[in-house]
Every structure is written in C-alpha cells, then in structure tokens.
Amino acid sequence: MSTVAVRPAPVPRDPMPPASIGEGLPHSALTPVFSGLRIGLHVLIAALTALVVVRALLDPAADTPVVVGLALLFLLSYAGGSRLARLRPWRWVVPAWMTVLVLEWLVLTLLAPDAAFIVFPLFFLQLHVLPLRAGIPLVLVSVLLTIWAMSFHVGLSLGATLGPIVGAGVAVAVGLGYRALLREAAERQNLIDDLLATRAQLAATARDAGTLAERERLAREIHDTVAQGLSSIQLLLHAAENRVTDPDALDHLRLARDTAAANLQETRRFIRELTPPALDTQTLPGALSRLAAGMERTLAGSGQPGVAHSTRVSVHVTGDPVPLPMALETTLLRIAQGSLANVVQHAGAGRAEVTLSYMTDEVALDIVDDGSGFVVTDAASQSPDSFGLVAIRQRVEQLGGSFVLESAPGQGTALAVTFPTGGTAS
C-alpha cells in the first residue's frame, strides 16, 4: 500500500476559537496558560455578577427581586451557553449565545448600575468566541450600550465614557495577543506532529533497511556454505561415478548426484528469493525485465530434465510508472520470481508473459503461461508441493491486496495480484 505523508492543516489567520479559552488544543507547554485564562474569565464573570446581587440585597428596592433573578439568569445563560457550544458546535449557537448574554446584561445594567462592570469580561469573551470581523464590532456596540445605559444612572460624564472605551481598548489588545498565542501554540503542535510523523517514517525505513540487510546476509551465508557444499558434493559424486563399476552402486551414486543437483537448484532459488535483482535505473519495470532475461538464461543453461528450455519470458508495462513503496515493489518482484519459478519447474510452458499495470489508485501484476496447467482447489493450494502459491497468497494478504488464480489442465495458468496505492506515489 502507498505511504502518504499527511501534514496537519495550516492554522487559519482568523480561526473560530472554541467556546472556552484553551479548549480544543492538544496538551502542550501553553496548556496551563490557557487553563488559567479560562478559569480567570469564569471567576471574574461570577464575581462581578455576585457583586450586583450583593449590592441589590444590601440596598433593597422594589426591583431587587427582578435584579437578583436576572443576575441568576445571566449566570445560567453563561454556563449553559458555554456548555452547549462545546457539545453542539453549530454555527448559530455562539452568535445566539452572545446575543442573549448582551441583552440580559443590558437589561441588568439598566436596573443596576453595578452590572456595567460585567461588560469588561464580556469584551474578552466576545473577542474569544467570535471571529475578529464579528468580535470587534460587537465590542464597539457593547461600549456604546454601556455609555447609553450609564447615562440613565449618572448622566453623560467623562468617567462613564472613558471607562468603557479604555476597557475595550485593553480587551482588544489582550485579545489580539491571545490569538497570536493561540496560533503559535497550534503551529508548534503542527511542527511536533510533523516531527513525530517523520521520526516514525525514519524508524520504518530503518527497519526495512535492516530487514533487507539481514536477508542479504542470510543469502550470502547460504551461498557460501550450503550452495557451495552441494556443488562440491555433485563434483565428488561425478568423479566417483567414473571409478565405480558395480551397476547397483553406480545407480546409487547417480541418484545421490541427482538429489544434490535438485537441492542445489532449490537453494539457488531460495537465494534469489532473499536477494532480488538490483533495480535497473531504480524502477520495478527494469527489475522485472532483468528477472525475465535472467530466467531465460537460466533455462538455456540448466541442463535439468523436464525443464522446457524453449520457454520465452516477456514483460509488458501499461500505464505511467510511478514510484511505489519499497515494501510493495519488493513484494511484486518476489511474486514474479515465485510465479516464474513455478512456470519453469512445473508448467512445461513455451511462453510466459508478465504484465505490470499502473492504474489511478491500483497497481496490478499478471503472469500468464501456456503450460500444462492444473486443477485449482483449496486442498491443492495448501499441499506441500504448492508452497510457492501459499507464499504468494500470504505476501498479498500482508499488504491488503487481492489474489486471483485461474488454471485448468492443458490450458495454462493465469495469476493476478492487485494492490491499492491510494492514487499517490510515495
């Protein structure tokens, strides 16, 4: 399967922040800062609303029950709206919540002048939960409403006018700084995610490289020990045949030499499985062409009975070749090796065709021969003589591909494997 490196989405220049400060961000070094801001905003709103209630109770009037009830309703709206915005982040929830809070605060301020102080934490809340294009105008509207509401209690004065304006200016400056801090935290988290993904990719590459190195080491060891030993045994048995005159002993020597030759051939096949041919120009089509050419040379000089020396192997490539993950290219090459080895040893074919197809989101490998064929059954696919087919099926399943095998006696064999690539080279 194709490995796609997915980078985190860039942070928008004016994101819609979560309903509570610092929520929605992964844990980072700035998480305590955001948590402190969130708790501070909650405490400030609750404290200023409690101040309105206490002042109304200490100086009772005819509208005291209305003030106390409206203050409690304001707190409930604040807590309930914040909760709803987190659980149901519909686009209309936050604007509706802000509208309700501003209206409740405005009526409360008209009844109790102490409620005017609640506008300062409201400034921060408006700048936080709304985009700047909506938050800043709402802050300006809140300033005008504060001045208008206070004019009913103390008239228009310099203090009643400058206080909300200065508070709004401070809130806007702090809000812009917070947004910059929020973007910095998100960008830092994206960078950390990138580094973690890169580290995981490097670890996977290192594992693959280690696996390939170990396979090559095993191939060298087998070549230098088992293969060389079997080759020496063949030579010694051949020399012994020239000196032995007893027919029974000569038959045993020839049987032993044939057995050693067959095991040597299997050992060389195992070595080929461990060490794929070097990729011509680092491409899979080049490796398949080299494999086919090498297979024809092997057939021409094998000298083994029962092998169709006239078998021709051709390679076709359709579609536009794209780079594939090393694991997928190696698997396709192994499947081609195992399939062609089966053609050589069992099919008695005169021709074999290998077709590699690059499609939009898949890559397919088809191997067709005109050999003797066989009856395809589940039992046959699990027999000791068909270990190659079992290995091919296991390789395909490990990478999430599909495997199709069609054959009939006297009608040749067709093997097709397909792997998804996601439409992206890696």
Short mmCIF file of C-alpha atoms in Angstrom, two decimals:
data_model
loop_
_atom_site.label_atom_id
_atom_site.label_comp_id
_atom_site.label_asym_id
_atom_site.label_seq_id
_atom_site.Cartn_x
_atom_site.Cartn_y
_atom_site.Cartn_z
CA MET A 1 0.00 0.00 0.00
CA SER A 2 1.17 3.59 -0.71
CA THR A 3 2.55 5.56 2.32
CA VAL A 4 1.25 9.16 2.29
CA ALA A 5 2.58 11.58 4.47
CA VAL A 6 -0.22 13.77 5.63
CA ARG A 7 0.67 17.08 7.07
CA PRO A 8 -1.61 18.80 9.58
CA ALA A 9 -3.81 21.52 8.13
CA PRO A 10 -2.38 25.05 8.43
CA VAL A 11 -3.88 27.28 11.08
CA PRO A 12 -6.28 29.90 9.66
CA ARG A 13 -5.34 33.51 10.14
CA ASP A 14 -8.64 34.23 11.93
CA PRO A 15 -9.87 30.93 13.34
CA MET A 16 -13.15 30.47 15.17
CA PRO A 17 -11.86 29.72 18.69
CA PRO A 18 -13.51 27.16 20.96
CA ALA A 19 -16.23 28.21 23.37
CA SER A 20 -13.80 28.16 26.30
CA ILE A 21 -10.30 29.53 26.32
CA GLY A 22 -7.67 26.91 25.58
CA GLU A 23 -10.13 24.10 24.85
CA GLY A 24 -9.72 22.13 21.64
CA LEU A 25 -5.90 22.32 21.68
CA PRO A 26 -3.69 19.30 22.34
CA HIS A 27 -1.75 19.32 25.58
CA SER A 28 1.36 21.46 25.33
CA ALA A 29 3.55 23.75 27.44
CA LEU A 30 0.96 26.54 26.94
CA THR A 31 -1.96 24.47 28.21
CA PRO A 32 -1.64 25.77 31.82
CA VAL A 33 -1.71 29.35 30.48
CA PHE A 34 -4.94 28.75 28.60
CA SER A 35 -6.46 26.91 31.56
CA GLY A 36 -5.59 29.84 33.82
CA LEU A 37 -7.20 32.32 31.42
CA ARG A 38 -10.34 30.21 31.19
CA ILE A 39 -10.71 29.86 34.94
CA GLY A 40 -9.95 33.55 35.44
CA LEU A 41 -12.68 34.56 32.99
CA HIS A 42 -15.22 32.31 34.72
CA VAL A 43 -14.30 33.63 38.17
CA LEU A 44 -14.41 37.26 37.04
CA ILE A 45 -17.89 36.97 35.49
CA ALA A 46 -19.22 35.08 38.53
CA ALA A 47 -17.67 37.57 40.97
CA LEU A 48 -18.98 40.67 39.22
CA THR A 49 -22.47 39.14 38.93
CA ALA A 50 -22.35 38.21 42.62
CA LEU A 51 -21.38 41.82 43.39
CA VAL A 52 -24.55 43.01 41.64
CA VAL A 53 -26.65 40.57 43.68
CA VAL A 54 -25.00 41.52 46.98
CA ARG A 55 -25.38 45.27 46.35
CA ALA A 56 -29.03 44.78 45.44
CA LEU A 57 -29.68 42.80 48.62
CA LEU A 58 -27.81 45.31 50.82
CA ASP A 59 -29.79 48.20 49.34
CA PRO A 60 -33.22 46.67 48.73
CA ALA A 61 -35.66 48.35 46.39
CA ALA A 62 -38.80 47.49 44.56
CA ASP A 63 -36.91 45.93 41.65
CA THR A 64 -34.47 43.94 43.84
CA PRO A 65 -36.13 40.56 43.11
CA VAL A 66 -36.01 41.31 39.40
CA VAL A 67 -32.30 42.25 39.62
CA VAL A 68 -31.44 39.11 41.59
CA GLY A 69 -33.46 36.88 39.27
CA LEU A 70 -31.98 38.47 36.16
CA ALA A 71 -28.44 38.13 37.56
CA LEU A 72 -29.01 34.43 38.24
CA LEU A 73 -30.50 34.02 34.75
CA PHE A 74 -27.39 35.70 33.30
CA LEU A 75 -25.13 33.23 35.12
CA LEU A 76 -27.24 30.30 33.95
CA SER A 77 -27.15 31.58 30.38
CA TYR A 78 -23.38 31.98 30.57
CA ALA A 79 -22.78 28.46 31.92
CA GLY A 80 -25.44 26.77 29.78
CA GLY A 81 -24.40 28.51 26.55
CA SER A 82 -20.75 27.64 27.11
CA ARG A 83 -21.69 24.00 27.66
CA LEU A 84 -23.99 23.91 24.61
CA ALA A 85 -21.35 25.48 22.38
CA ARG A 86 -18.90 22.72 23.33
CA LEU A 87 -21.35 19.83 22.95
CA ARG A 88 -23.17 21.10 19.84
CA PRO A 89 -20.76 23.30 17.88
CA TRP A 90 -23.38 24.50 15.37
CA ARG A 91 -22.60 27.79 13.66
CA TRP A 92 -25.62 29.58 15.10
CA VAL A 93 -25.03 28.56 18.73
CA VAL A 94 -22.27 31.05 19.60
CA PRO A 95 -23.88 34.11 17.92
CA ALA A 96 -27.21 33.31 19.62
CA TRP A 97 -25.45 32.82 22.95
CA MET A 98 -23.66 36.17 22.66
CA THR A 99 -26.91 37.92 21.72
CA VAL A 100 -28.72 36.52 24.78
CA LEU A 101 -25.86 37.45 27.13
CA VAL A 102 -25.62 41.02 25.81
CA LEU A 103 -29.38 41.57 26.08
CA GLU A 104 -29.54 40.15 29.62
CA TRP A 105 -26.54 42.23 30.66
CA LEU A 106 -28.02 45.38 29.12
CA VAL A 107 -31.34 44.99 30.97
CA LEU A 108 -29.44 44.22 34.19
CA THR A 109 -27.30 47.34 33.74
CA LEU A 110 -30.39 49.48 33.20
CA LEU A 111 -31.74 48.18 36.51
CA ALA A 112 -28.48 48.11 38.49
CA PRO A 113 -25.52 50.36 37.52
CA ASP A 114 -23.04 47.95 39.17
CA ALA A 115 -23.76 45.50 36.34
CA ALA A 116 -21.88 47.83 33.98
CA PHE A 117 -18.61 46.30 35.25
CA ILE A 118 -19.63 42.91 33.76
CA VAL A 119 -19.01 44.38 30.32
CA PHE A 120 -15.23 44.07 30.78
CA PRO A 121 -15.12 40.22 30.93
CA LEU A 122 -17.78 40.27 28.20
CA PHE A 123 -15.28 42.11 25.98
CA PHE A 124 -12.79 39.25 26.35
CA LEU A 125 -15.48 36.63 25.81
CA GLN A 126 -16.75 38.30 22.64
CA LEU A 127 -13.25 38.59 21.19
CA HIS A 128 -12.51 34.99 22.04
CA VAL A 129 -15.57 33.09 20.83
CA LEU A 130 -16.24 35.16 17.70
CA PRO A 131 -14.05 35.87 14.66
CA LEU A 132 -12.37 39.29 14.71
CA ARG A 133 -14.65 40.56 11.96
CA ALA A 134 -17.62 39.98 14.31
CA GLY A 135 -15.96 40.26 17.71
CA ILE A 136 -14.52 43.79 17.38
CA PRO A 137 -17.81 45.34 16.09
CA LEU A 138 -19.68 43.64 18.96
CA VAL A 139 -17.18 45.12 21.43
CA LEU A 140 -17.80 48.60 19.98
CA VAL A 141 -21.58 48.07 20.22
CA SER A 142 -21.15 46.96 23.84
CA VAL A 143 -19.16 50.14 24.59
CA LEU A 144 -21.92 52.31 23.17
CA LEU A 145 -24.58 50.37 25.07
CA THR A 146 -22.61 50.76 28.29
CA ILE A 147 -22.32 54.52 27.86
CA TRP A 148 -26.02 54.73 26.97
CA ALA A 149 -27.12 52.60 29.95
CA MET A 150 -24.92 54.51 32.42
CA SER A 151 -26.37 57.79 31.20
CA PHE A 152 -29.65 56.77 32.81
CA HIS A 153 -27.94 56.50 36.22
CA VAL A 154 -25.18 59.15 36.32
CA GLY A 155 -25.71 61.07 33.09
CA LEU A 156 -23.05 61.58 30.44
CA SER A 157 -19.72 62.14 32.15
CA LEU A 158 -16.06 61.84 31.24
CA GLY A 159 -15.51 58.88 33.57
CA ALA A 160 -18.59 56.99 32.37
CA THR A 161 -17.46 57.49 28.77
CA LEU A 162 -13.71 56.88 29.04
CA GLY A 163 -14.01 53.83 31.31
CA PRO A 164 -15.72 51.54 28.77
CA ILE A 165 -13.58 52.91 25.92
CA VAL A 166 -10.31 52.26 27.77
CA GLY A 167 -11.54 48.85 28.90
CA ALA A 168 -12.48 47.95 25.34
CA GLY A 169 -9.08 49.05 24.05
CA VAL A 170 -7.30 46.90 26.64
CA ALA A 171 -9.54 43.95 25.85
CA VAL A 172 -8.87 44.24 22.11
CA ALA A 173 -5.09 44.41 22.68
CA VAL A 174 -5.16 41.41 25.02
CA GLY A 175 -7.48 39.53 22.65
CA LEU A 176 -5.15 40.05 19.71
CA GLY A 177 -2.22 38.88 21.83
CA TYR A 178 -4.16 35.81 22.88
CA ARG A 179 -4.98 34.96 19.27
CA ALA A 180 -1.31 35.26 18.36
CA LEU A 181 -0.50 32.94 21.28
CA LEU A 182 -3.20 30.54 20.11
CA ARG A 183 -1.78 30.45 16.58
CA GLU A 184 1.72 29.96 17.97
CA ALA A 185 0.55 27.01 20.07
CA ALA A 186 -1.25 25.43 17.10
CA GLU A 187 1.73 25.92 14.78
CA ARG A 188 4.04 24.47 17.39
CA GLN A 189 1.76 21.46 17.77
CA ASN A 190 1.71 21.01 13.99
CA LEU A 191 5.50 21.09 13.98
CA ILE A 192 5.62 18.49 16.74
CA ASP A 193 3.19 16.28 14.82
CA ASP A 194 5.37 16.66 11.71
CA LEU A 195 8.48 15.67 13.66
CA LEU A 196 6.74 12.66 15.18
CA ALA A 197 5.48 11.53 11.77
CA THR A 198 8.97 11.98 10.30
CA ARG A 199 10.52 10.03 13.15
CA ALA A 200 8.04 7.19 12.65
CA GLN A 201 8.76 7.18 8.92
CA LEU A 202 12.52 7.12 9.54
CA ALA A 203 12.07 4.27 12.02
CA ALA A 204 10.06 2.30 9.45
CA THR A 205 12.71 2.99 6.80
CA ALA A 206 15.43 1.86 9.19
CA ARG A 207 13.52 -1.33 9.94
CA ASP A 208 13.07 -2.03 6.23
CA ALA A 209 16.76 -1.38 5.60
CA GLY A 210 17.69 -3.65 8.49
CA THR A 211 15.41 -6.37 7.17
CA LEU A 212 16.89 -6.16 3.67
CA ALA A 213 20.42 -6.17 5.07
CA GLU A 214 19.68 -9.27 7.15
CA ARG A 215 18.13 -11.05 4.17
CA GLU A 216 21.19 -10.27 2.06
CA ARG A 217 23.44 -11.54 4.85
CA LEU A 218 21.49 -14.80 5.05
CA ALA A 219 21.66 -15.15 1.26
CA ARG A 220 25.45 -14.74 1.32
CA GLU A 221 25.80 -17.23 4.15
CA ILE A 222 23.64 -19.82 2.36
CA HIS A 223 25.50 -19.26 -0.90
CA ASP A 224 28.91 -19.62 0.74
CA THR A 225 28.00 -22.70 2.80
CA VAL A 226 25.04 -24.79 1.69
CA ALA A 227 25.17 -23.99 -2.03
CA GLN A 228 28.94 -24.43 -2.26
CA GLY A 229 28.73 -27.65 -0.26
CA LEU A 230 26.07 -29.12 -2.55
CA SER A 231 28.08 -28.09 -5.59
CA SER A 232 31.15 -29.85 -4.18
CA ILE A 233 29.11 -32.96 -3.43
CA GLN A 234 27.96 -33.04 -7.06
CA LEU A 235 31.54 -32.85 -8.31
CA LEU A 236 32.73 -35.57 -5.92
CA LEU A 237 29.85 -37.88 -6.84
CA HIS A 238 30.50 -37.29 -10.54
CA ALA A 239 34.15 -38.22 -10.03
CA ALA A 240 33.14 -41.30 -8.09
CA GLU A 241 30.87 -42.44 -10.94
CA ASN A 242 33.88 -42.66 -13.22
CA ARG A 243 35.65 -45.07 -10.82
CA VAL A 244 32.77 -47.32 -9.81
CA THR A 245 31.92 -50.34 -11.99
CA ASP A 246 29.26 -52.00 -9.82
CA PRO A 247 25.88 -51.21 -11.51
CA ASP A 248 23.96 -51.06 -8.22
CA ALA A 249 26.50 -48.74 -6.60
CA LEU A 250 26.58 -46.63 -9.77
CA ASP A 251 22.79 -46.24 -9.64
CA HIS A 252 23.01 -45.12 -6.02
CA LEU A 253 25.71 -42.60 -6.87
CA ARG A 254 23.68 -41.16 -9.74
CA LEU A 255 20.59 -40.93 -7.52
CA ALA A 256 22.64 -39.13 -4.88
CA ARG A 257 24.05 -36.73 -7.50
CA ASP A 258 20.57 -36.00 -8.90
CA THR A 259 19.29 -35.37 -5.36
CA ALA A 260 22.17 -32.98 -4.67
CA ALA A 261 21.52 -31.21 -8.00
CA ALA A 262 17.83 -30.78 -7.17
CA ASN A 263 18.63 -29.44 -3.71
CA LEU A 264 21.22 -27.09 -5.18
CA GLN A 265 18.61 -25.73 -7.57
CA GLU A 266 16.17 -25.17 -4.69
CA THR A 267 18.90 -23.49 -2.64
CA ARG A 268 19.70 -21.13 -5.50
CA ARG A 269 16.01 -20.34 -5.81
CA PHE A 270 15.93 -19.58 -2.08
CA ILE A 271 18.92 -17.27 -2.50
CA ARG A 272 17.12 -15.47 -5.34
CA GLU A 273 14.10 -15.04 -3.05
CA LEU A 274 16.29 -13.42 -0.41
CA THR A 275 18.17 -11.13 -2.78
CA PRO A 276 16.10 -9.57 -5.57
CA PRO A 277 17.98 -8.44 -8.68
CA ALA A 278 19.30 -4.91 -8.50
CA LEU A 279 16.76 -2.45 -9.89
CA ASP A 280 17.71 -1.10 -13.31
CA THR A 281 17.55 2.68 -13.00
CA GLN A 282 15.81 2.05 -9.64
CA THR A 283 12.49 1.04 -11.23
CA LEU A 284 10.30 -2.02 -10.83
CA PRO A 285 9.80 -2.49 -14.62
CA GLY A 286 13.57 -2.60 -15.06
CA ALA A 287 13.90 -5.23 -12.33
CA LEU A 288 11.18 -7.37 -13.92
CA SER A 289 12.88 -7.17 -17.32
CA ARG A 290 16.16 -8.23 -15.78
CA LEU A 291 14.42 -11.05 -13.95
CA ALA A 292 12.87 -12.31 -17.21
CA ALA A 293 16.19 -12.15 -19.04
CA GLY A 294 17.94 -13.96 -16.21
CA MET A 295 15.25 -16.62 -16.16
CA GLU A 296 15.70 -17.30 -19.89
CA ARG A 297 19.47 -17.58 -19.45
CA THR A 298 18.94 -19.99 -16.56
CA LEU A 299 16.63 -22.14 -18.68
CA ALA A 300 19.06 -22.20 -21.59
CA GLY A 301 21.93 -23.45 -19.48
CA SER A 302 20.23 -25.51 -16.79
CA GLY A 303 20.54 -28.98 -18.31
CA GLN A 304 17.87 -30.25 -15.93
CA PRO A 305 15.46 -32.95 -17.22
CA GLY A 306 11.84 -31.93 -17.55
CA VAL A 307 12.55 -28.23 -17.96
CA ALA A 308 11.20 -26.51 -21.06
CA HIS A 309 14.36 -24.88 -22.33
CA SER A 310 12.46 -23.05 -25.06
CA THR A 311 10.29 -21.06 -22.64
CA ARG A 312 10.22 -17.39 -23.56
CA VAL A 313 9.50 -14.80 -20.87
CA SER A 314 8.26 -11.34 -21.90
CA VAL A 315 7.48 -8.30 -19.77
CA HIS A 316 4.85 -5.64 -20.59
CA VAL A 317 4.17 -2.40 -18.72
CA THR A 318 0.92 -0.45 -19.08
CA GLY A 319 0.09 2.95 -17.64
CA ASP A 320 2.53 5.56 -16.38
CA PRO A 321 5.07 4.04 -13.97
CA VAL A 322 5.18 5.82 -10.61
CA PRO A 323 7.43 5.24 -7.58
CA LEU A 324 5.95 2.74 -5.12
CA PRO A 325 6.90 1.98 -1.52
CA MET A 326 9.91 -0.32 -1.22
CA ALA A 327 7.84 -2.99 0.55
CA LEU A 328 5.30 -3.05 -2.29
CA GLU A 329 7.92 -3.13 -5.06
CA THR A 330 9.78 -5.93 -3.27
CA THR A 331 6.55 -7.91 -2.87
CA LEU A 332 5.67 -7.57 -6.56
CA LEU A 333 9.18 -8.65 -7.52
CA ARG A 334 9.02 -11.66 -5.16
CA ILE A 335 5.67 -12.70 -6.61
CA ALA A 336 7.10 -12.54 -10.11
CA GLN A 337 10.12 -14.61 -9.02
CA GLY A 338 7.99 -17.28 -7.35
CA SER A 339 5.49 -17.47 -10.21
CA LEU A 340 8.15 -17.76 -12.91
CA ALA A 341 9.95 -20.38 -10.83
CA ASN A 342 6.71 -22.40 -10.80
CA VAL A 343 6.42 -21.99 -14.57
CA VAL A 344 9.98 -23.24 -15.04
CA GLN A 345 9.74 -26.21 -12.67
CA HIS A 346 6.18 -27.44 -13.19
CA ALA A 347 4.37 -25.89 -16.15
CA GLY A 348 6.47 -27.03 -19.12
CA ALA A 349 5.38 -23.80 -20.81
CA GLY A 350 6.66 -22.48 -24.13
CA ARG A 351 5.81 -18.88 -23.26
CA ALA A 352 5.16 -16.80 -20.16
CA GLU A 353 4.00 -13.18 -20.11
CA VAL A 354 4.41 -10.77 -17.20
CA THR A 355 2.23 -7.64 -17.29
CA LEU A 356 2.68 -4.79 -14.81
CA SER A 357 -0.22 -2.30 -14.88
CA TYR A 358 -0.17 1.12 -13.25
CA MET A 359 -3.68 2.48 -12.68
CA THR A 360 -5.07 5.55 -10.94
CA ASP A 361 -5.24 4.05 -7.47
CA GLU A 362 -4.03 0.48 -8.01
CA VAL A 363 -1.09 -1.48 -9.34
CA ALA A 364 -1.59 -4.96 -10.80
CA LEU A 365 0.73 -7.80 -11.77
CA ASP A 366 -0.47 -10.54 -14.14
CA ILE A 367 1.56 -13.65 -15.02
CA VAL A 368 0.16 -15.94 -17.73
CA ASP A 369 1.74 -19.07 -19.21
CA ASP A 370 0.69 -21.66 -21.81
CA GLY A 371 1.88 -24.62 -19.78
CA SER A 372 0.22 -27.83 -18.64
CA GLY A 373 -1.98 -26.17 -16.01
CA PHE A 374 -3.65 -27.91 -13.08
CA VAL A 375 -6.92 -28.18 -11.19
CA VAL A 376 -7.28 -25.25 -8.77
CA THR A 377 -8.67 -26.42 -5.42
CA ASP A 378 -8.24 -25.19 -1.86
CA ALA A 379 -6.67 -28.50 -0.94
CA ALA A 380 -4.16 -28.21 -3.74
CA SER A 381 -3.20 -24.69 -2.70
CA GLN A 382 -2.32 -26.00 0.76
CA SER A 383 -0.31 -29.02 -0.38
CA PRO A 384 3.44 -29.17 0.30
CA ASP A 385 4.17 -29.11 -3.44
CA SER A 386 2.45 -25.72 -3.83
CA PHE A 387 4.31 -23.81 -1.12
CA GLY A 388 5.13 -21.14 -3.71
CA LEU A 389 1.45 -20.34 -4.25
CA VAL A 390 0.84 -20.26 -0.50
CA ALA A 391 3.76 -17.85 -0.06
CA ILE A 392 2.42 -15.60 -2.82
CA ARG A 393 -1.03 -15.54 -1.26
CA GLN A 394 0.44 -14.68 2.14
CA ARG A 395 2.51 -11.83 0.67
CA VAL A 396 -0.59 -10.39 -0.99
CA GLU A 397 -2.69 -10.62 2.19
CA GLN A 398 0.01 -8.93 4.28
CA LEU A 399 -0.23 -5.79 2.13
CA GLY A 400 -4.02 -5.85 1.77
CA GLY A 401 -4.08 -6.85 -1.90
CA SER A 402 -6.26 -9.23 -3.90
CA PHE A 403 -5.15 -12.60 -5.33
CA VAL A 404 -6.75 -14.46 -8.25
CA LEU A 405 -5.54 -17.78 -9.69
CA GLU A 406 -7.05 -19.45 -12.76
CA SER A 407 -5.85 -22.69 -14.30
CA ALA A 408 -7.08 -25.85 -15.97
CA PRO A 409 -5.26 -28.97 -17.19
CA GLY A 410 -3.81 -28.35 -20.65
CA GLN A 411 -4.95 -24.70 -20.74
CA GLY A 412 -2.16 -22.91 -18.92
CA THR A 413 -2.24 -20.78 -15.77
CA ALA A 414 -3.06 -17.14 -15.06
CA LEU A 415 -2.14 -15.44 -11.80
CA ALA A 416 -3.23 -11.87 -11.00
CA VAL A 417 -2.49 -9.75 -7.93
CA THR A 418 -3.70 -6.21 -7.30
CA PHE A 419 -2.65 -3.72 -4.62
CA PRO A 420 -4.26 -0.37 -3.81
CA THR A 421 -1.96 2.65 -3.96
CA GLY A 422 -4.35 5.45 -2.98
CA GLY A 423 -3.64 7.29 -6.23
CA THR A 424 -0.46 8.84 -4.80
CA ALA A 425 3.11 7.80 -5.21
CA SER A 426 5.31 7.89 -2.19
#
